[in-house]
mmCIF file with all atom_site columns, C-alpha atoms in Angstrom:
data_model
loop_
_atom_site.group_PDB
_atom_site.id
_atom_site.type_symbol
_atom_site.label_atom_id
_atom_site.label_alt_id
_atom_site.label_comp_id
_atom_site.label_asym_id
_atom_site.label_entity_id
_atom_site.label_seq_id
_atom_site.pdbx_PDB_ins_code
_atom_site.Cartn_x
_atom_site.Cartn_y
_atom_site.Cartn_z
_atom_site.occupancy
_atom_site.B_iso_or_equiv
_atom_site.pdbx_formal_charge
_atom_site.auth_seq_id
_atom_site.auth_comp_id
_atom_site.auth_asym_id
_atom_site.auth_atom_id
_atom_site.pdbx_PDB_model_num
ATOM 1   C CA . GLN H 1 1   ? -10.245 6.424   -13.885 1.00 88.00 ? 52  GLN H CA 1
ATOM 2   C CA . LEU H 1 2   ? -9.787  5.107   -10.394 1.00 94.00 ? 53  LEU H CA 1
ATOM 3   C CA . HIS H 1 3   ? -10.488 7.086   -7.242  1.00 97.00 ? 54  HIS H CA 1
ATOM 4   C CA . LEU H 1 4   ? -8.633  5.687   -4.250  1.00 98.00 ? 55  LEU H CA 1
ATOM 5   C CA . VAL H 1 5   ? -9.680  6.547   -0.702  1.00 98.00 ? 56  VAL H CA 1
ATOM 6   C CA . GLN H 1 6   ? -7.538  5.579   2.265   1.00 98.00 ? 57  GLN H CA 1
ATOM 7   C CA . SER H 1 7   ? -8.518  5.021   5.875   1.00 98.00 ? 58  SER H CA 1
ATOM 8   C CA . GLY H 1 8   ? -6.855  3.844   9.036   1.00 97.00 ? 59  GLY H CA 1
ATOM 9   C CA . GLY H 1 9   ? -3.421  4.697   10.317  1.00 93.00 ? 60  GLY H CA 1
ATOM 10  C CA . GLY H 1 10  ? -2.781  6.790   13.396  1.00 97.00 ? 61  GLY H CA 1
ATOM 11  C CA . LEU H 1 11  ? -0.422  6.952   16.361  1.00 98.00 ? 62  LEU H CA 1
ATOM 12  C CA . VAL H 1 12  ? 0.851   3.851   18.147  1.00 97.00 ? 63  VAL H CA 1
ATOM 13  C CA . GLN H 1 13  ? 3.743   2.785   20.314  1.00 98.00 ? 64  GLN H CA 1
ATOM 14  C CA . ALA H 1 14  ? 6.618   0.748   19.015  1.00 98.00 ? 65  ALA H CA 1
ATOM 15  C CA . GLY H 1 15  ? 5.750   -2.935  18.813  1.00 98.00 ? 66  GLY H CA 1
ATOM 16  C CA . ALA H 1 16  ? 2.074   -2.312  18.181  1.00 98.00 ? 67  ALA H CA 1
ATOM 17  C CA . SER H 1 17  ? 0.018   -3.084  15.098  1.00 98.00 ? 68  SER H CA 1
ATOM 18  C CA . LEU H 1 18  ? -1.874  -0.850  12.727  1.00 98.00 ? 69  LEU H CA 1
ATOM 19  C CA . SER H 1 19  ? -3.650  -1.225  9.436   1.00 98.00 ? 70  SER H CA 1
ATOM 20  C CA . VAL H 1 20  ? -4.395  1.038   6.512   1.00 98.00 ? 71  VAL H CA 1
ATOM 21  C CA . SER H 1 21  ? -7.118  0.403   3.975   1.00 98.00 ? 72  SER H CA 1
ATOM 22  C CA . CYS H 1 22  ? -7.503  1.687   0.450   1.00 98.00 ? 73  CYS H CA 1
ATOM 23  C CA . SER H 1 23  ? -10.744 1.377   -1.456  1.00 98.00 ? 74  SER H CA 1
ATOM 24  C CA . ALA H 1 24  ? -12.206 2.316   -4.800  1.00 96.00 ? 75  ALA H CA 1
ATOM 25  C CA . SER H 1 25  ? -15.745 2.594   -6.047  1.00 87.00 ? 76  SER H CA 1
ATOM 26  C CA . GLU H 1 26  ? -14.950 1.600   -9.618  1.00 91.00 ? 77  GLU H CA 1
ATOM 27  C CA . PRO H 1 27  ? -15.322 -2.104  -10.498 1.00 89.00 ? 78  PRO H CA 1
ATOM 28  C CA . THR H 1 28  ? -12.232 -1.828  -12.696 1.00 93.00 ? 79  THR H CA 1
ATOM 29  C CA . PHE H 1 29  ? -10.235 -1.910  -9.447  1.00 95.00 ? 80  PHE H CA 1
ATOM 30  C CA . SER H 1 30  ? -9.799  -5.672  -9.878  1.00 95.00 ? 81  SER H CA 1
ATOM 31  C CA . SER H 1 31  ? -7.731  -5.068  -13.033 1.00 96.00 ? 82  SER H CA 1
ATOM 32  C CA . TYR H 1 32  ? -5.106  -3.058  -11.178 1.00 97.00 ? 83  TYR H CA 1
ATOM 33  C CA . SER H 1 33  ? -2.140  -4.202  -9.211  1.00 98.00 ? 84  SER H CA 1
ATOM 34  C CA . MET H 1 34  ? -1.715  -2.183  -6.040  1.00 98.00 ? 85  MET H CA 1
ATOM 35  C CA . GLY H 1 35  ? 1.368   -0.762  -4.448  1.00 98.00 ? 86  GLY H CA 1
ATOM 36  C CA . TRP H 1 36  ? 2.036   0.756   -1.074  1.00 98.00 ? 87  TRP H CA 1
ATOM 37  C CA . PHE H 1 37  ? 4.556   3.541   -0.670  1.00 98.00 ? 88  PHE H CA 1
ATOM 38  C CA . ARG H 1 38  ? 5.619   5.711   2.228   1.00 98.00 ? 89  ARG H CA 1
ATOM 39  C CA . GLN H 1 39  ? 7.281   9.035   2.689   1.00 98.00 ? 90  GLN H CA 1
ATOM 40  C CA . ALA H 1 40  ? 8.974   10.083  5.874   1.00 96.00 ? 91  ALA H CA 1
ATOM 41  C CA . PRO H 1 41  ? 9.715   13.766  6.629   1.00 91.00 ? 92  PRO H CA 1
ATOM 42  C CA . GLY H 1 42  ? 12.638  14.982  4.585   1.00 94.00 ? 93  GLY H CA 1
ATOM 43  C CA . LYS H 1 43  ? 12.941  11.720  2.686   1.00 96.00 ? 94  LYS H CA 1
ATOM 44  C CA . ALA H 1 44  ? 11.974  10.522  -0.765  1.00 96.00 ? 95  ALA H CA 1
ATOM 45  C CA . ARG H 1 45  ? 8.904   8.387   -1.331  1.00 97.00 ? 96  ARG H CA 1
ATOM 46  C CA . GLU H 1 46  ? 9.790   4.743   -0.750  1.00 97.00 ? 97  GLU H CA 1
ATOM 47  C CA . PHE H 1 47  ? 8.293   1.552   -2.132  1.00 98.00 ? 98  PHE H CA 1
ATOM 48  C CA . VAL H 1 48  ? 6.940   -0.658  0.661   1.00 98.00 ? 99  VAL H CA 1
ATOM 49  C CA . GLY H 1 49  ? 5.269   -3.531  -1.161  1.00 98.00 ? 100 GLY H CA 1
ATOM 50  C CA . ASP H 1 50  ? 2.780   -4.532  -3.781  1.00 98.00 ? 101 ASP H CA 1
ATOM 51  C CA . ILE H 1 51  ? 0.159   -7.097  -4.684  1.00 98.00 ? 102 ILE H CA 1
ATOM 52  C CA . THR H 1 52  ? -0.872  -8.371  -8.080  1.00 98.00 ? 103 THR H CA 1
ATOM 53  C CA . TRP H 1 53  ? -4.300  -7.670  -9.529  1.00 97.00 ? 104 TRP H CA 1
ATOM 54  C CA . ARG H 1 54  ? -5.327  -11.240 -8.775  1.00 96.00 ? 105 ARG H CA 1
ATOM 55  C CA . GLY H 1 55  ? -3.916  -11.081 -5.276  1.00 95.00 ? 106 GLY H CA 1
ATOM 56  C CA . ASP H 1 56  ? -1.821  -14.183 -5.909  1.00 96.00 ? 107 ASP H CA 1
ATOM 57  C CA . ASN H 1 57  ? 1.573   -12.626 -5.330  1.00 98.00 ? 108 ASN H CA 1
ATOM 58  C CA . THR H 1 58  ? 3.076   -9.981  -3.072  1.00 98.00 ? 109 THR H CA 1
ATOM 59  C CA . GLU H 1 59  ? 6.512   -8.477  -2.631  1.00 98.00 ? 110 GLU H CA 1
ATOM 60  C CA . TYR H 1 60  ? 8.003   -6.311  0.085   1.00 98.00 ? 111 TYR H CA 1
ATOM 61  C CA . ILE H 1 61  ? 11.105  -4.362  0.864   1.00 98.00 ? 112 ILE H CA 1
ATOM 62  C CA . ASP H 1 62  ? 13.465  -6.154  3.213   1.00 98.00 ? 113 ASP H CA 1
ATOM 63  C CA . SER H 1 63  ? 12.865  -3.816  6.138   1.00 98.00 ? 114 SER H CA 1
ATOM 64  C CA . VAL H 1 64  ? 9.175   -4.770  6.396   1.00 98.00 ? 115 VAL H CA 1
ATOM 65  C CA . LYS H 1 65  ? 9.298   -8.436  5.426   1.00 98.00 ? 116 LYS H CA 1
ATOM 66  C CA . GLY H 1 66  ? 7.724   -10.594 8.091   1.00 98.00 ? 117 GLY H CA 1
ATOM 67  C CA . ARG H 1 67  ? 6.077   -7.562  9.713   1.00 98.00 ? 118 ARG H CA 1
ATOM 68  C CA . PHE H 1 68  ? 3.842   -6.095  6.984   1.00 98.00 ? 119 PHE H CA 1
ATOM 69  C CA . THR H 1 69  ? 1.197   -7.932  5.001   1.00 98.00 ? 120 THR H CA 1
ATOM 70  C CA . ILE H 1 70  ? -0.630  -6.697  1.921   1.00 98.00 ? 121 ILE H CA 1
ATOM 71  C CA . SER H 1 71  ? -3.924  -8.272  0.972   1.00 98.00 ? 122 SER H CA 1
ATOM 72  C CA . ARG H 1 72  ? -6.867  -7.384  -1.209  1.00 98.00 ? 123 ARG H CA 1
ATOM 73  C CA . ASP H 1 73  ? -10.525 -8.167  -1.611  1.00 97.00 ? 124 ASP H CA 1
ATOM 74  C CA . ASN H 1 74  ? -11.642 -7.517  -5.166  1.00 96.00 ? 125 ASN H CA 1
ATOM 75  C CA . ASP H 1 75  ? -15.276 -8.102  -4.252  1.00 96.00 ? 126 ASP H CA 1
ATOM 76  C CA . LYS H 1 76  ? -14.994 -5.096  -1.943  1.00 96.00 ? 127 LYS H CA 1
ATOM 77  C CA . ASN H 1 77  ? -12.646 -3.145  -4.235  1.00 97.00 ? 128 ASN H CA 1
ATOM 78  C CA . ALA H 1 78  ? -10.192 -2.803  -1.383  1.00 98.00 ? 129 ALA H CA 1
ATOM 79  C CA . VAL H 1 79  ? -6.559  -3.400  -0.554  1.00 98.00 ? 130 VAL H CA 1
ATOM 80  C CA . TYR H 1 80  ? -5.111  -3.574  2.925   1.00 98.00 ? 131 TYR H CA 1
ATOM 81  C CA . LEU H 1 81  ? -1.759  -2.966  4.568   1.00 98.00 ? 132 LEU H CA 1
ATOM 82  C CA . GLN H 1 82  ? -1.442  -4.738  7.900   1.00 98.00 ? 133 GLN H CA 1
ATOM 83  C CA . MET H 1 83  ? 1.559   -3.546  9.877   1.00 98.00 ? 134 MET H CA 1
ATOM 84  C CA . ASN H 1 84  ? 2.795   -5.486  12.899  1.00 98.00 ? 135 ASN H CA 1
ATOM 85  C CA . SER H 1 85  ? 5.748   -4.997  15.228  1.00 98.00 ? 136 SER H CA 1
ATOM 86  C CA . LEU H 1 86  ? 5.931   -1.378  14.215  1.00 98.00 ? 137 LEU H CA 1
ATOM 87  C CA . LYS H 1 87  ? 9.166   0.533   14.667  1.00 98.00 ? 138 LYS H CA 1
ATOM 88  C CA . SER H 1 88  ? 9.828   4.240   14.949  1.00 97.00 ? 139 SER H CA 1
ATOM 89  C CA . GLU H 1 89  ? 11.464  4.147   11.522  1.00 96.00 ? 140 GLU H CA 1
ATOM 90  C CA . ASP H 1 90  ? 8.116   3.100   10.032  1.00 98.00 ? 141 ASP H CA 1
ATOM 91  C CA . THR H 1 91  ? 6.774   6.581   10.782  1.00 98.00 ? 142 THR H CA 1
ATOM 92  C CA . ALA H 1 92  ? 5.677   8.111   7.493   1.00 98.00 ? 143 ALA H CA 1
ATOM 93  C CA . VAL H 1 93  ? 2.747   9.057   5.325   1.00 98.00 ? 144 VAL H CA 1
ATOM 94  C CA . TYR H 1 94  ? 1.582   5.895   3.610   1.00 98.00 ? 145 TYR H CA 1
ATOM 95  C CA . TYR H 1 95  ? 0.085   5.904   0.122   1.00 98.00 ? 146 TYR H CA 1
ATOM 96  C CA . CYS H 1 96  ? -1.698  3.271   -1.891  1.00 98.00 ? 147 CYS H CA 1
ATOM 97  C CA . ALA H 1 97  ? -1.344  3.384   -5.650  1.00 98.00 ? 148 ALA H CA 1
ATOM 98  C CA . ALA H 1 98  ? -2.808  1.539   -8.615  1.00 98.00 ? 149 ALA H CA 1
ATOM 99  C CA . LYS H 1 99  ? -1.093  0.319   -11.762 1.00 98.00 ? 150 LYS H CA 1
ATOM 100 C CA . TYR H 1 100 ? -2.886  -1.466  -14.555 1.00 96.00 ? 151 TYR H CA 1
ATOM 101 C CA . TYR H 1 101 ? -2.075  -5.174  -14.733 1.00 90.00 ? 152 TYR H CA 1
ATOM 102 C CA . ARG H 1 102 ? 1.476   -5.853  -13.468 1.00 94.00 ? 153 ARG H CA 1
ATOM 103 C CA . PRO H 1 103 ? 2.822   -4.286  -10.256 1.00 96.00 ? 154 PRO H CA 1
ATOM 104 C CA . SER H 1 104 ? 6.038   -2.322  -10.053 1.00 97.00 ? 155 SER H CA 1
ATOM 105 C CA . THR H 1 105 ? 8.417   -0.999  -7.429  1.00 97.00 ? 156 THR H CA 1
ATOM 106 C CA . ASP H 1 106 ? 8.658   2.276   -9.392  1.00 97.00 ? 157 ASP H CA 1
ATOM 107 C CA . ALA H 1 107 ? 6.293   4.948   -8.116  1.00 97.00 ? 158 ALA H CA 1
ATOM 108 C CA . GLY H 1 108 ? 6.423   6.672   -11.490 1.00 97.00 ? 159 GLY H CA 1
ATOM 109 C CA . GLU H 1 109 ? 4.634   3.755   -13.119 1.00 98.00 ? 160 GLU H CA 1
ATOM 110 C CA . TYR H 1 110 ? 1.551   4.016   -10.931 1.00 98.00 ? 161 TYR H CA 1
ATOM 111 C CA . GLU H 1 111 ? -1.397  5.848   -12.403 1.00 97.00 ? 162 GLU H CA 1
ATOM 112 C CA . TYR H 1 112 ? -3.648  6.540   -9.459  1.00 98.00 ? 163 TYR H CA 1
ATOM 113 C CA . TRP H 1 113 ? -2.883  7.440   -5.871  1.00 98.00 ? 164 TRP H CA 1
ATOM 114 C CA . GLY H 1 114 ? -4.681  7.577   -2.563  1.00 98.00 ? 165 GLY H CA 1
ATOM 115 C CA . GLN H 1 115 ? -4.649  10.742  -0.485  1.00 98.00 ? 166 GLN H CA 1
ATOM 116 C CA . GLY H 1 116 ? -2.092  9.456   2.010   1.00 98.00 ? 167 GLY H CA 1
ATOM 117 C CA . THR H 1 117 ? -2.431  8.358   5.625   1.00 98.00 ? 168 THR H CA 1
ATOM 118 C CA . GLN H 1 118 ? -0.191  9.315   8.513   1.00 98.00 ? 169 GLN H CA 1
ATOM 119 C CA . VAL H 1 119 ? 1.336   6.503   10.547  1.00 98.00 ? 170 VAL H CA 1
ATOM 120 C CA . THR H 1 120 ? 3.299   7.587   13.590  1.00 98.00 ? 171 THR H CA 1
ATOM 121 C CA . VAL H 1 121 ? 5.177   5.140   15.793  1.00 98.00 ? 172 VAL H CA 1
ATOM 122 C CA . SER H 1 122 ? 6.473   6.430   19.090  1.00 97.00 ? 173 SER H CA 1
ATOM 123 C CA . SER H 1 123 ? 9.467   4.768   20.692  1.00 89.00 ? 174 SER H CA 1
#
């Protein structure tokens, strides 16, 4: 079992930066790769990026490459999504998710999910 709790997010203007954190209390967190997903109103949940359980590799969708950065601190049982140069199209509810061992772009493969955090970018 893994209980993920998210924090951060909020309302910013286009071009600004924002971060979302996701933490767990269980020490097994370090065995899980972490993904970030988002869901905009009226749209399907979308893969944003992921990070391996070791934190040695990340991947992102093209639309956020160079603007978003995923990192993790296994000593703190936390993963972070740093979002820079935000655009109005980044507005969505953002979710962190955990998958044992290898990451995936498929939301259906993730076992545990955070509660979601609203990110709103005004243009």
